[in-house]
DNA sequence: CCTCGTTTCTACAACGTTGTAGGCAACGTT
DNA sequence: AACGTTGCCTACAACGTTGTAGAAACGAGG
């Protein structure tokens, strides 16, 4: 049922290599020969065997995208854009879930997918720079700043400035007691650290005090963590007039907790998030947020990978920055 | 940098095949030989070349999952479970986005991934049975009932009964004017048709009239479509006391539209959805819904594929049914 | 007519792996 | 002592493709 070059060759009365040449668009093939071969290909519904092709060529045409979890909206949206961007290069994307577990991430990074993939786009949560050091493996592009000064190409957004700007938005509206939800231990949350830094910068610039009690940690950044952190603040008697959540799912959880506590958003408390996931455009109220250009992030990552594959694999690591913008919606207004 | 069996063989002082035997766990290898080989493997950090292995074996160890869009929460959650279930069989999952476009779906079904994949789990939106007929291609498992009586294995849930039960839940609470959002043209929305049938059945069983004006179509099942449909109903002067949305994203959109219209959920209007996506557990109000067992769906699909791969490829198509349950949350209460 | 270059095509080897067939010891059985 | 059996290992071929080298056919230029 499945045919090979040989079958096509026999049917068209040419050599195997000529069929290969036709399939690969080699120029020096007489038009009538080409036509005969193409006819045979169509009749047999021939499709190249990629395993064989790639064994021969050393390239597979498949790249992997490794993310912590697919059902985290941010990663789902990102995955979508990566798949689309990769299609422009004729690549298929294989998606790996690491669960954010360091062990699994290390396995992925060291090439669990073996010779199956040409390159890897990697959004690590728990991986350290040491894990990456001394990897002979496949070319890799990292997303986000989880791994500092790693040996690999990287796409980031300016988290500090973005966090400062969204905090500034709250300050400009007149908020004074601005809580932050999502801080993490330094060694595990690089994004958290940078966003917290931006938050602190904005407060300082406005002459507002940095109040430890207003900063709530969140072990992970899921809705449940946001809800728990917000409840924790309220239970502790902390009563902010605005909350900066370090991502949108945290913010959606916080909205939920505020609602349960009988507080209105934005009338009693303003809430902002980060990531601009689709939920936030339909939540009640809709969510003001920092909107990183996910499409651009995906494009840049794929581009970096393409350069790395075609060019010098030993070239120094590049870091590209993707743009973002503020999306102001219903969840913020003056107190 | 990358080593082959040959390199390991030379280092261990054995034949290539013996190394292969060790790698594949063949029994008849003397312990000391095995140890020597394993040492060499470790020293060289040898990893098998999957392209070569699969060229030889005819299997790739990769299956594809084709879904309309990754950033639709239902599919993202499903994808997560499929990846996990496939891992139990040692399979890697390659995720394809069809965008729900028939052309793209046809391409995927006919094997765009060529010889790269052993099988396909496919959640089609626009594909017809004719598109699938006469496909020589890879073994396939369909999710959902989009394609009737297709030639392929299938995993479904009992949409009619589930829809009847959730509608019944609304009726039991005392609702009488129950709207339905998400109907589609018969030829494109099999799930829509079945859920509508269940809705109608429940009304009939309760002696309630089936009122055309209460049924709103939705071209796609995104939040925006749900919001638009709900707004449409309200603008037309229709004032239901409950709404059955054919999936959760529609329901989240409807919540949004009701909120904008100044109607309270569940006090003024009760709302139910279908799918049990995570958003619905944190929305305001939290969403009553039909919760299909997505983990089970994924397991069954992978299992069917495994059987098809190992067993008789010409065996008649099987259809398995996955369980579901009702999740009653805040969005429904007596009027 | 010869030479040379170009076009068109082919034969062969190789990519890294595993199935098959078989060889050589070592052992137990007759 | 001869024989079969078993355990352990190896050589070889093959999976389907493409790069390399080169053959055959042809035309142009001398």
XYZ file of C-alpha atoms (C1' of nucleotides) in Angstrom:
730
model
C 0.000 0.000 0.000
C 2.872 2.304 0.728
C 5.116 2.907 -2.235
C 8.774 3.704 -2.509
C 10.926 5.594 -4.933
C 11.688 2.263 -6.528
C 8.051 1.589 -7.330
C 7.662 4.993 -8.903
C 10.891 4.512 -10.832
C 9.766 1.210 -12.282
C 6.420 2.605 -13.289
C 7.959 5.651 -14.944
C 10.778 3.660 -16.509
C 13.580 5.718 -14.993
C 16.135 5.254 -12.257
C 15.387 5.707 -8.601
C 17.606 8.734 -8.438
C 15.742 10.481 -11.206
C 12.534 10.151 -9.255
C 14.359 11.512 -6.228
C 15.535 14.397 -8.369
C 12.005 15.154 -9.503
C 10.695 14.982 -5.951
C 13.396 17.369 -4.808
C 12.958 19.776 -7.679
C 16.359 19.232 -9.249
C 16.596 21.354 -12.432
C 18.209 19.113 -14.989
C 15.334 16.810 -15.768
C 13.762 16.774 -19.227
C 10.198 18.085 -19.144
C 8.714 14.891 -20.564
C 10.652 12.741 -18.098
C 9.511 14.942 -15.297
C 5.926 14.656 -16.457
C 6.127 10.884 -16.636
C 7.570 10.679 -13.149
C 5.013 13.051 -11.742
C 2.255 11.023 -13.267
C 3.605 7.860 -11.679
C 3.898 9.647 -8.336
C 0.293 10.741 -8.544
C -0.950 7.327 -9.592
C 0.787 5.565 -6.752
C 0.086 8.356 -4.274
C 3.747 8.246 -3.391
C 4.990 10.007 -0.264
C 8.598 10.159 0.763
C 9.605 8.209 3.840
C 10.806 10.892 6.183
C 12.730 8.538 8.410
C 14.804 7.433 5.475
C 15.242 10.907 4.121
C 16.335 12.172 7.457
C 18.629 9.312 8.147
C 20.342 10.254 4.944
C 20.234 14.013 5.330
C 20.891 14.284 9.031
C 17.934 16.608 9.473
C 14.465 15.628 10.549
C 12.412 18.744 9.873
C 10.954 18.451 13.351
C 11.574 20.832 16.210
C 10.350 20.405 19.729
C 8.651 22.911 21.952
C 8.970 22.118 25.624
C 6.627 23.886 28.004
C 5.647 23.200 31.600
C 1.982 22.522 30.945
C -0.163 22.753 27.905
C -3.314 23.661 29.731
C -1.813 26.811 31.144
C -3.403 29.347 28.801
C -0.232 31.339 28.268
C 1.657 28.298 27.054
C -1.240 27.070 24.962
C -1.405 30.388 23.169
C 2.346 30.461 22.772
C 2.358 26.924 21.418
C -0.151 27.925 18.832
C 2.050 30.723 17.577
C 5.159 28.579 17.580
C 3.453 25.936 15.494
C 2.361 28.595 13.044
C 5.762 30.246 12.873
C 7.523 26.927 12.423
C 5.247 26.049 9.536
C 6.809 28.937 7.607
C 10.103 27.098 7.776
C 8.513 23.802 6.818
C 9.003 22.452 10.300
C 6.713 20.256 12.269
C 6.510 20.923 15.978
C 6.592 18.230 18.561
C 5.282 19.399 21.886
C 6.755 18.201 25.128
C 5.313 18.724 28.565
C 7.828 18.973 31.342
C 5.375 19.585 34.152
C 7.872 22.174 35.317
C 9.785 19.376 37.022
C 13.499 19.872 36.967
C 14.235 16.213 36.323
C 11.938 16.077 33.330
C 13.274 19.363 32.032
C 16.802 18.083 32.274
C 15.831 14.981 30.357
C 14.220 17.054 27.634
C 17.162 19.408 27.444
C 19.651 16.598 27.193
C 17.741 15.285 24.253
C 15.239 12.672 25.254
C 13.791 13.079 21.809
C 17.101 11.741 20.586
C 17.884 12.282 16.970
C 14.283 12.949 16.240
C 14.474 16.705 16.435
C 16.649 19.325 14.814
C 16.194 21.895 17.532
C 14.391 22.790 20.692
C 12.423 25.781 21.894
C 12.361 25.578 25.610
C 10.407 27.372 28.268
C 11.928 26.075 31.488
C 10.593 26.678 34.955
C 12.933 24.791 37.208
C 16.060 24.285 35.157
C 19.316 25.864 36.230
C 22.188 27.173 34.180
C 24.332 24.282 35.371
C 21.873 21.818 33.933
C 22.389 23.408 30.567
C 26.117 23.845 30.745
C 28.048 21.274 28.830
C 25.160 20.022 26.762
C 26.442 18.791 23.473
C 22.899 18.350 22.330
C 20.600 19.962 19.847
C 20.474 23.684 19.214
C 18.196 25.341 21.708
C 16.319 28.599 22.167
C 15.173 29.527 25.639
C 12.035 31.498 26.342
C 12.013 33.778 29.339
C 14.781 34.561 31.735
C 14.539 31.545 33.957
C 18.101 30.549 33.145
C 20.542 33.409 33.523
C 23.482 33.690 31.216
C 22.865 30.264 29.815
C 24.816 29.061 26.852
C 21.789 29.221 24.552
C 19.925 31.757 22.443
C 17.057 33.412 24.175
C 13.897 35.455 23.663
C 12.703 37.630 26.504
C 10.543 40.623 27.173
C 11.629 43.464 29.387
C 9.876 42.260 32.512
C 11.203 44.978 34.786
C 10.037 47.864 32.612
C 6.715 46.209 31.849
C 6.044 45.607 35.532
C 7.047 49.170 36.332
C 4.685 50.546 33.696
C 1.647 48.550 34.792
C 2.319 49.485 38.425
C 2.695 53.066 37.319
C -0.694 52.834 35.664
C -2.188 51.956 39.044
C -0.313 54.783 40.764
C -1.422 57.315 38.160
C -5.028 56.291 38.799
C -4.476 57.293 42.413
C -3.885 53.971 44.126
C -1.549 54.052 47.081
C -1.690 50.658 48.790
C -0.776 48.367 45.909
C -0.382 44.689 46.700
C 1.734 42.298 44.611
C 0.850 38.624 44.196
C 3.212 36.023 42.803
C 6.598 36.514 44.420
C 8.759 33.406 44.602
C 12.013 32.252 46.075
C 14.761 33.834 44.045
C 16.257 30.574 42.934
C 13.095 29.373 41.277
C 11.305 32.375 39.906
C 13.323 34.649 37.657
C 10.233 36.240 36.139
C 8.831 36.788 39.609
C 12.030 38.479 40.700
C 12.079 40.825 37.714
C 8.410 41.726 37.961
C 8.789 42.382 41.656
C 11.762 44.622 40.887
C 9.679 46.622 38.407
C 6.911 46.950 40.958
C 9.355 48.205 43.574
C 10.918 50.636 41.103
C 7.556 52.174 40.306
C 6.728 52.616 43.980
C 10.076 54.227 44.684
C 9.778 56.576 41.725
C 6.384 57.702 43.045
C 7.693 58.110 46.565
C 5.516 55.310 47.886
C 6.821 52.967 50.598
C 7.632 49.358 49.777
C 5.529 47.401 52.265
C 6.510 43.759 52.783
C 3.067 42.836 54.041
C 1.571 43.806 50.687
C 3.699 41.267 48.813
C 2.210 37.764 48.679
C 4.126 34.747 47.415
C 2.559 32.153 45.116
C 4.244 28.773 44.770
C 2.868 28.274 41.282
C 1.037 30.771 39.112
C -2.304 29.054 38.712
C -5.750 30.428 39.405
C -5.920 28.527 42.671
C -2.652 30.093 43.862
C -3.903 33.566 43.045
C -7.121 32.939 44.918
C -5.259 31.535 47.900
C -2.789 34.419 48.010
C -5.563 36.997 47.829
C -7.530 35.254 50.565
C -4.364 35.161 52.629
C -3.895 38.912 52.304
C -7.493 39.633 53.216
C -7.480 37.205 56.129
C -4.342 38.875 57.447
C -6.299 42.105 57.525
C -4.379 43.621 54.650
C -6.689 45.809 52.622
C -4.996 47.029 49.421
C -6.711 49.423 47.040
C -5.056 47.721 44.071
C -3.368 44.388 43.287
C -0.662 43.639 40.740
C -0.719 39.911 39.969
C 2.380 38.601 38.242
C 0.315 36.780 35.668
C -3.266 36.643 34.445
C -4.245 33.306 35.945
C -3.153 34.588 39.366
C -5.267 37.659 38.697
C -8.301 35.598 37.748
C -7.900 33.693 40.992
C -7.573 36.969 42.878
C -10.745 38.292 41.235
C -12.484 35.195 42.456
C -11.242 35.622 46.038
C -12.170 39.309 46.091
C -15.619 38.424 44.822
C -16.040 35.848 47.574
C -14.965 38.432 50.130
C -17.657 40.784 48.897
C -15.220 43.300 47.445
C -16.018 44.852 44.087
C -13.471 45.130 41.294
C -12.594 47.779 40.244
C -14.683 49.953 42.613
C -13.132 48.700 45.866
C -9.938 47.138 44.546
C -8.243 47.502 41.179
C -6.587 44.397 39.714
C -3.980 44.001 36.977
C -2.359 40.904 35.534
C 0.363 39.958 33.089
C 0.309 37.863 29.880
C -2.966 38.927 28.246
C -4.525 35.494 27.995
C -7.885 35.229 26.309
C -9.790 34.602 29.544
C -8.915 38.071 30.688
C -10.787 39.606 27.775
C -14.021 37.951 28.912
C -13.724 37.746 32.670
C -15.983 39.790 34.897
C -14.582 42.369 35.051
C -12.275 42.223 32.029
C -8.659 42.299 33.089
C -6.123 45.089 32.646
C -2.817 43.463 31.861
C 0.603 43.566 30.244
C 0.277 42.046 26.793
C 3.548 40.524 25.554
C 3.549 40.062 21.799
C 3.331 36.274 21.869
C 3.258 35.980 18.122
C 6.499 37.929 17.892
C 8.091 35.881 20.657
C 7.302 32.723 18.730
C 8.606 34.175 15.474
C 11.838 35.322 17.047
C 12.386 31.972 18.698
C 11.878 30.088 15.458
C 14.102 32.549 13.635
C 16.903 32.168 16.163
C 16.657 28.436 15.845
C 16.771 28.626 12.069
C 19.909 30.744 12.170
C 21.522 28.416 14.620
C 20.744 25.419 12.464
C 21.959 26.953 9.239
C 24.808 28.952 10.583
C 27.566 28.677 13.072
C 26.582 26.451 15.919
C 29.406 27.733 18.027
C 28.504 31.398 17.593
C 27.932 33.299 20.844
C 24.429 33.125 22.243
C 22.059 35.867 21.181
C 19.306 37.404 23.234
C 16.359 39.056 21.519
C 13.689 41.156 23.131
C 10.035 41.060 22.113
C 7.691 44.019 22.477
C 4.705 44.293 24.797
C 1.988 46.824 25.480
C -0.440 47.658 28.268
C -4.044 46.547 27.816
C -6.233 48.640 30.066
C -9.651 47.126 30.628
C -12.382 47.165 33.262
C -10.479 45.865 36.261
C -8.708 49.162 36.853
C -10.205 52.561 37.631
C -9.465 55.373 40.042
C -10.326 54.517 43.651
C 29.965 14.616 18.938
C 27.157 12.204 18.299
C 28.098 8.578 18.603
C 26.816 5.494 16.853
C 26.505 1.855 17.734
C 29.766 1.361 15.933
C 31.631 3.705 18.238
C 30.253 1.967 21.278
C 31.078 -1.410 19.781
C 34.682 -0.472 19.152
C 35.100 0.898 22.613
C 33.577 -2.156 24.243
C 35.353 -4.561 21.931
C 32.229 -6.287 20.700
C 30.191 -6.341 17.522
C 27.716 -3.683 16.593
C 24.873 -6.117 16.947
C 25.805 -7.002 20.483
C 25.571 -3.371 21.448
C 22.217 -3.245 19.733
C 21.185 -6.296 21.733
C 22.198 -4.661 24.978
C 20.360 -1.486 24.084
C 17.247 -3.465 23.278
C 17.422 -5.652 26.338
C 18.047 -8.918 24.539
C 18.495 -11.683 27.152
C 21.408 -13.709 25.912
C 24.255 -11.392 26.731
C 26.816 -12.356 29.342
C 26.673 -10.084 32.372
C 30.267 -8.930 32.003
C 29.789 -8.189 28.313
C 26.639 -6.303 29.100
C 28.444 -4.332 31.765
C 31.296 -3.456 29.398
C 28.849 -2.301 26.758
C 26.814 -0.299 29.203
C 29.930 1.387 30.432
C 30.884 2.325 26.899
C 27.382 3.637 26.286
C 27.571 5.794 29.376
C 31.044 7.086 28.569
C 30.093 8.102 25.077
C 26.634 9.281 26.103
C 25.279 7.212 23.281
C 21.695 7.681 22.134
C 20.052 5.665 19.415
C 19.252 7.408 16.185
C 15.512 7.151 15.974
C 15.346 7.843 12.266
C 17.555 4.872 11.591
C 15.831 2.631 14.055
C 12.495 3.483 12.612
C 13.595 3.144 9.068
C 14.596 -0.363 9.977
C 11.623 -1.219 12.165
C 8.904 0.507 10.227
C 7.679 2.206 13.371
C 8.525 5.670 14.544
C 7.228 5.755 18.101
C 5.547 9.027 17.338
C 1.830 9.586 17.140
C 0.123 12.777 16.123
C -2.724 14.552 17.798
C -4.620 16.839 15.478
C -6.884 19.414 17.061
C -8.522 22.560 15.700
C -6.741 24.999 17.980
C -4.415 24.600 20.878
C -5.556 27.685 22.690
C -9.100 26.441 23.017
C -8.995 25.305 26.633
C -10.817 22.059 26.025
C -8.275 20.950 23.460
C -5.353 22.149 25.513
C -6.533 20.078 28.454
C -7.206 17.123 26.209
C -3.772 17.431 24.633
C -2.217 17.312 28.038
C -3.927 14.045 28.849
C -3.118 12.522 25.498
C 0.556 13.325 25.904
C 0.500 11.721 29.329
C -1.391 8.641 28.184
C 0.884 8.193 25.193
C 3.931 8.330 27.414
C 2.752 5.083 29.021
C 3.186 3.417 25.663
C 6.547 5.029 25.081
C 5.128 7.268 22.417
C 5.961 10.834 21.692
C 3.109 13.053 20.615
C 3.358 15.465 17.772
C 0.645 18.080 17.885
C -0.944 19.422 14.751
C -3.238 22.386 14.506
C -5.825 22.211 11.772
C -7.517 25.495 12.518
C -10.729 23.566 11.958
C -10.272 24.145 8.250
C -11.454 21.287 6.140
C -8.584 21.571 3.703
C -5.991 21.393 6.442
C -7.818 18.574 8.149
C -7.876 16.642 4.934
C -4.167 17.145 4.512
C -3.498 15.936 8.027
C -5.778 12.950 7.629
C -4.195 11.908 4.395
C -0.891 11.867 6.125
C 0.954 15.143 5.738
C 3.246 13.889 8.416
C 4.140 11.160 5.995
C 5.960 8.211 7.388
C 6.839 10.141 10.460
C 3.965 8.957 12.574
C 2.598 5.558 13.493
C -0.905 6.734 14.167
C -3.169 9.708 14.513
C -5.643 10.885 17.117
C -7.887 13.292 15.382
C -10.463 15.736 16.593
C -11.978 17.045 13.399
C -14.367 19.937 13.075
C -15.017 20.253 9.386
C -14.037 16.909 7.942
C -16.647 14.732 6.305
C -16.928 10.969 6.120
C -16.139 11.123 2.425
C -12.846 12.794 3.158
C -11.911 9.826 5.272
C -13.225 7.112 3.016
C -10.570 5.360 1.032
C -7.652 6.569 3.069
C -4.915 4.011 2.927
C -3.042 6.000 5.487
C -2.036 5.639 9.065
C -4.288 4.131 11.731
C -6.564 6.768 13.141
C -8.745 7.337 16.165
C -11.419 9.988 15.954
C -12.553 12.028 18.915
C -16.166 13.143 19.007
C -18.911 12.368 16.609
C -18.164 14.879 13.939
C -17.710 12.170 11.343
C -20.593 9.704 11.326
C -20.001 6.083 10.581
C -16.496 6.769 9.492
C -14.102 3.958 8.803
C -12.042 4.671 11.897
C -12.054 3.897 15.599
C -13.704 6.483 17.738
C -14.076 7.757 21.286
C -17.232 9.651 22.154
C -19.294 10.619 25.106
C -23.052 10.273 25.169
C -23.821 13.829 24.187
C -27.549 13.389 23.978
C -27.956 11.962 27.457
C -25.481 14.416 28.971
C -27.301 17.357 27.389
C -30.613 15.958 28.565
C -29.349 15.605 32.105
C -27.931 19.081 32.407
C -31.112 20.543 30.916
C -33.074 18.427 33.342
C -31.037 19.895 36.163
C -32.280 23.342 35.104
C -35.870 22.132 34.827
C -35.751 20.508 38.257
C -34.595 23.811 39.706
C -37.787 25.302 38.372
C -36.649 27.010 35.202
C -39.187 27.120 32.398
C -37.814 29.360 29.661
C -34.490 27.694 28.948
C -32.439 29.080 26.076
C -29.843 27.066 24.165
C -26.707 28.636 22.690
C -24.476 26.955 20.181
C -26.675 25.348 17.540
C -25.042 24.921 14.137
C -25.934 23.849 10.643
C -26.411 20.112 10.704
C -23.661 19.410 8.228
C -20.986 21.059 10.288
C -21.866 20.543 13.912
C -22.506 16.979 14.987
C -21.918 17.763 18.653
C -24.249 20.708 18.361
C -26.917 18.536 16.824
C -26.681 15.906 19.548
C -26.629 18.389 22.396
C -29.601 20.175 20.902
C -31.401 16.840 20.669
C -30.732 16.164 24.346
C -31.994 19.619 25.231
C -35.189 19.052 23.233
C -35.676 15.618 24.802
C -35.500 17.047 28.296
C -38.030 19.748 27.464
C -40.414 17.241 25.952
C -40.108 14.863 28.896
C -41.006 17.744 31.215
C -43.909 18.819 29.042
C -42.246 22.119 28.162
C -42.638 23.612 24.687
C -39.660 23.704 22.316
C -39.402 27.363 21.407
C -37.323 28.172 18.288
C -36.692 31.715 19.419
C -34.858 30.426 22.481
C -32.285 28.567 20.383
C -29.336 30.685 19.280
C -26.778 29.530 16.740
C -23.050 30.100 17.216
C -20.768 29.779 14.190
C -17.802 28.778 16.345
C -17.778 27.973 20.021
C -15.499 30.691 21.334
C -16.164 33.127 24.136
C -16.885 35.868 21.627
C -19.533 33.744 19.911
C -21.219 33.014 23.219
C -21.259 36.688 24.110
C -22.623 37.631 20.696
C -25.343 34.985 20.801
C -26.439 36.022 24.270
C -26.507 39.667 23.285
C -28.530 38.688 20.226
C -31.124 36.937 22.344
C -31.425 39.845 24.750
C -31.587 42.415 21.963
C -34.374 40.432 20.333
C -36.308 40.822 23.545
C -35.945 37.192 24.508
C -35.691 36.885 28.254
C -34.855 33.305 29.310
C -34.627 32.306 32.958
C -31.831 29.850 32.160
C -29.308 29.244 29.379
C -27.729 25.990 28.266
C -24.537 26.775 26.377
C -23.187 23.910 24.311
C -19.707 24.410 25.688
C -17.976 26.290 28.496
C -16.338 28.987 26.439
C -19.738 29.894 24.994
C -21.034 29.997 28.555
C -18.217 32.277 29.683
C -19.073 34.598 26.833
C -22.729 34.451 27.787
C -21.872 35.278 31.397
C -20.054 38.296 30.114
C -22.978 39.462 27.946
C -25.456 38.952 30.782
C -23.218 40.956 33.078
C -23.048 43.774 30.550
C -26.849 43.727 30.287
C -27.118 44.146 34.053
C -28.524 40.679 34.629
C -27.257 38.693 37.591
C -26.220 35.062 37.343
C -27.657 32.916 38.862
C -30.298 35.167 40.482
C -31.855 36.437 37.253
C -30.621 33.858 34.796
C -29.053 30.441 35.401
C -26.249 29.366 33.071
C -24.775 25.950 32.340
C -21.961 24.923 30.020
C -20.325 21.766 28.747
C -16.683 20.524 28.917
C -15.642 21.531 32.434
C -12.647 23.612 31.482
C -10.569 25.080 34.274
C -11.789 28.636 33.708
C -15.253 27.561 34.733
C -14.025 26.640 38.184
C -12.833 30.198 38.809
C -15.191 32.366 36.809
C -17.608 34.665 38.569
C -19.890 32.912 39.154
C -18.343 29.466 38.882
C -19.937 27.491 36.102
C -22.238 24.483 36.340
C -21.323 22.160 33.531
C -21.123 18.683 32.072
C -17.696 17.289 32.873
C -16.545 14.678 30.350
C -13.774 12.517 31.725
C -11.037 13.948 29.522
C -8.348 11.802 31.041
C -10.352 8.698 30.205
C -11.065 9.935 26.707
C -7.357 10.342 26.122
C -6.570 6.933 27.579
C -9.200 5.208 25.479
C -7.994 6.923 22.343
C -4.399 5.898 22.941
C -5.504 2.371 23.791
C -7.546 2.049 20.618
C -4.595 3.239 18.621
C -2.310 0.760 20.329
C -4.634 -2.110 19.526
C -4.958 -1.008 15.961
C -1.211 -0.814 15.580
C -0.500 -4.185 17.113
C -3.515 -6.059 15.887
C -5.568 -6.382 12.803
C -5.582 -3.190 10.851
C -8.563 -4.306 8.840
C -10.693 -5.132 11.885
C -14.029 -3.334 12.013
C -13.985 0.100 13.582
C -14.689 0.257 17.279
C -16.485 2.989 19.138
C -15.863 3.493 22.839
C -17.792 5.716 25.161
C -16.199 7.736 27.945
C -18.020 8.684 31.135
C -19.050 12.166 32.232
C -20.685 13.698 35.259
C -22.544 16.883 36.128
C -20.600 19.556 38.006
C -23.094 21.812 39.721
C -21.570 25.115 40.785
C -22.675 28.672 41.427
C -24.152 29.565 38.069
C -27.322 27.596 38.649
C -29.930 28.026 41.364
C -33.718 28.050 41.539
C -35.257 31.150 39.980
C 35.821 15.502 -37.643
C 37.449 16.200 -33.138
C 37.173 18.261 -28.677
C 34.904 20.221 -25.039
C 31.112 21.548 -22.176
C 26.445 20.950 -20.919
C 22.378 18.417 -20.075
C 20.256 14.325 -18.597
C 20.383 10.401 -16.456
C 22.258 6.194 -13.795
C 24.997 3.087 -10.532
C 26.756 2.849 -6.258
C 27.560 3.742 -1.610
C 26.267 5.440 2.592
C 23.238 7.260 6.594
C 22.517 3.955 11.668
C 19.818 0.554 12.891
C 17.943 -4.416 13.544
C 16.380 -9.287 11.746
C 18.254 -13.458 10.043
C 21.306 -16.947 9.764
C 24.863 -18.963 11.449
C 29.355 -20.061 14.126
C 31.689 -21.436 18.191
C 31.900 -22.992 22.944
C 30.250 -25.274 26.819
C 27.224 -28.246 28.655
C 24.289 -32.403 29.474
C 22.574 -36.705 27.533
C 22.861 -40.994 25.286
C 32.891 -40.620 22.391
C 29.342 -38.783 19.779
C 25.451 -36.022 19.742
C 22.128 -32.464 20.415
C 20.989 -28.280 23.009
C 21.717 -23.969 24.742
C 24.020 -19.561 25.412
C 26.575 -16.050 23.441
C 28.169 -13.674 19.863
C 29.106 -12.070 14.863
C 28.624 -11.090 9.749
C 25.627 -9.667 6.502
C 21.805 -7.649 4.392
C 18.184 -4.662 4.330
C 14.973 -0.533 5.561
C 14.250 4.126 1.691
C 16.566 7.905 0.787
C 20.227 11.201 -1.375
C 25.295 12.704 -2.531
C 28.975 11.549 -5.524
C 30.952 10.165 -9.504
C 30.524 9.376 -13.816
C 28.325 7.611 -18.320
C 25.718 8.742 -22.433
C 23.826 11.910 -25.555
C 23.952 16.117 -27.636
C 25.344 20.596 -29.491
C 28.747 24.239 -30.170
C 33.183 25.778 -31.436
C 37.443 24.964 -33.523
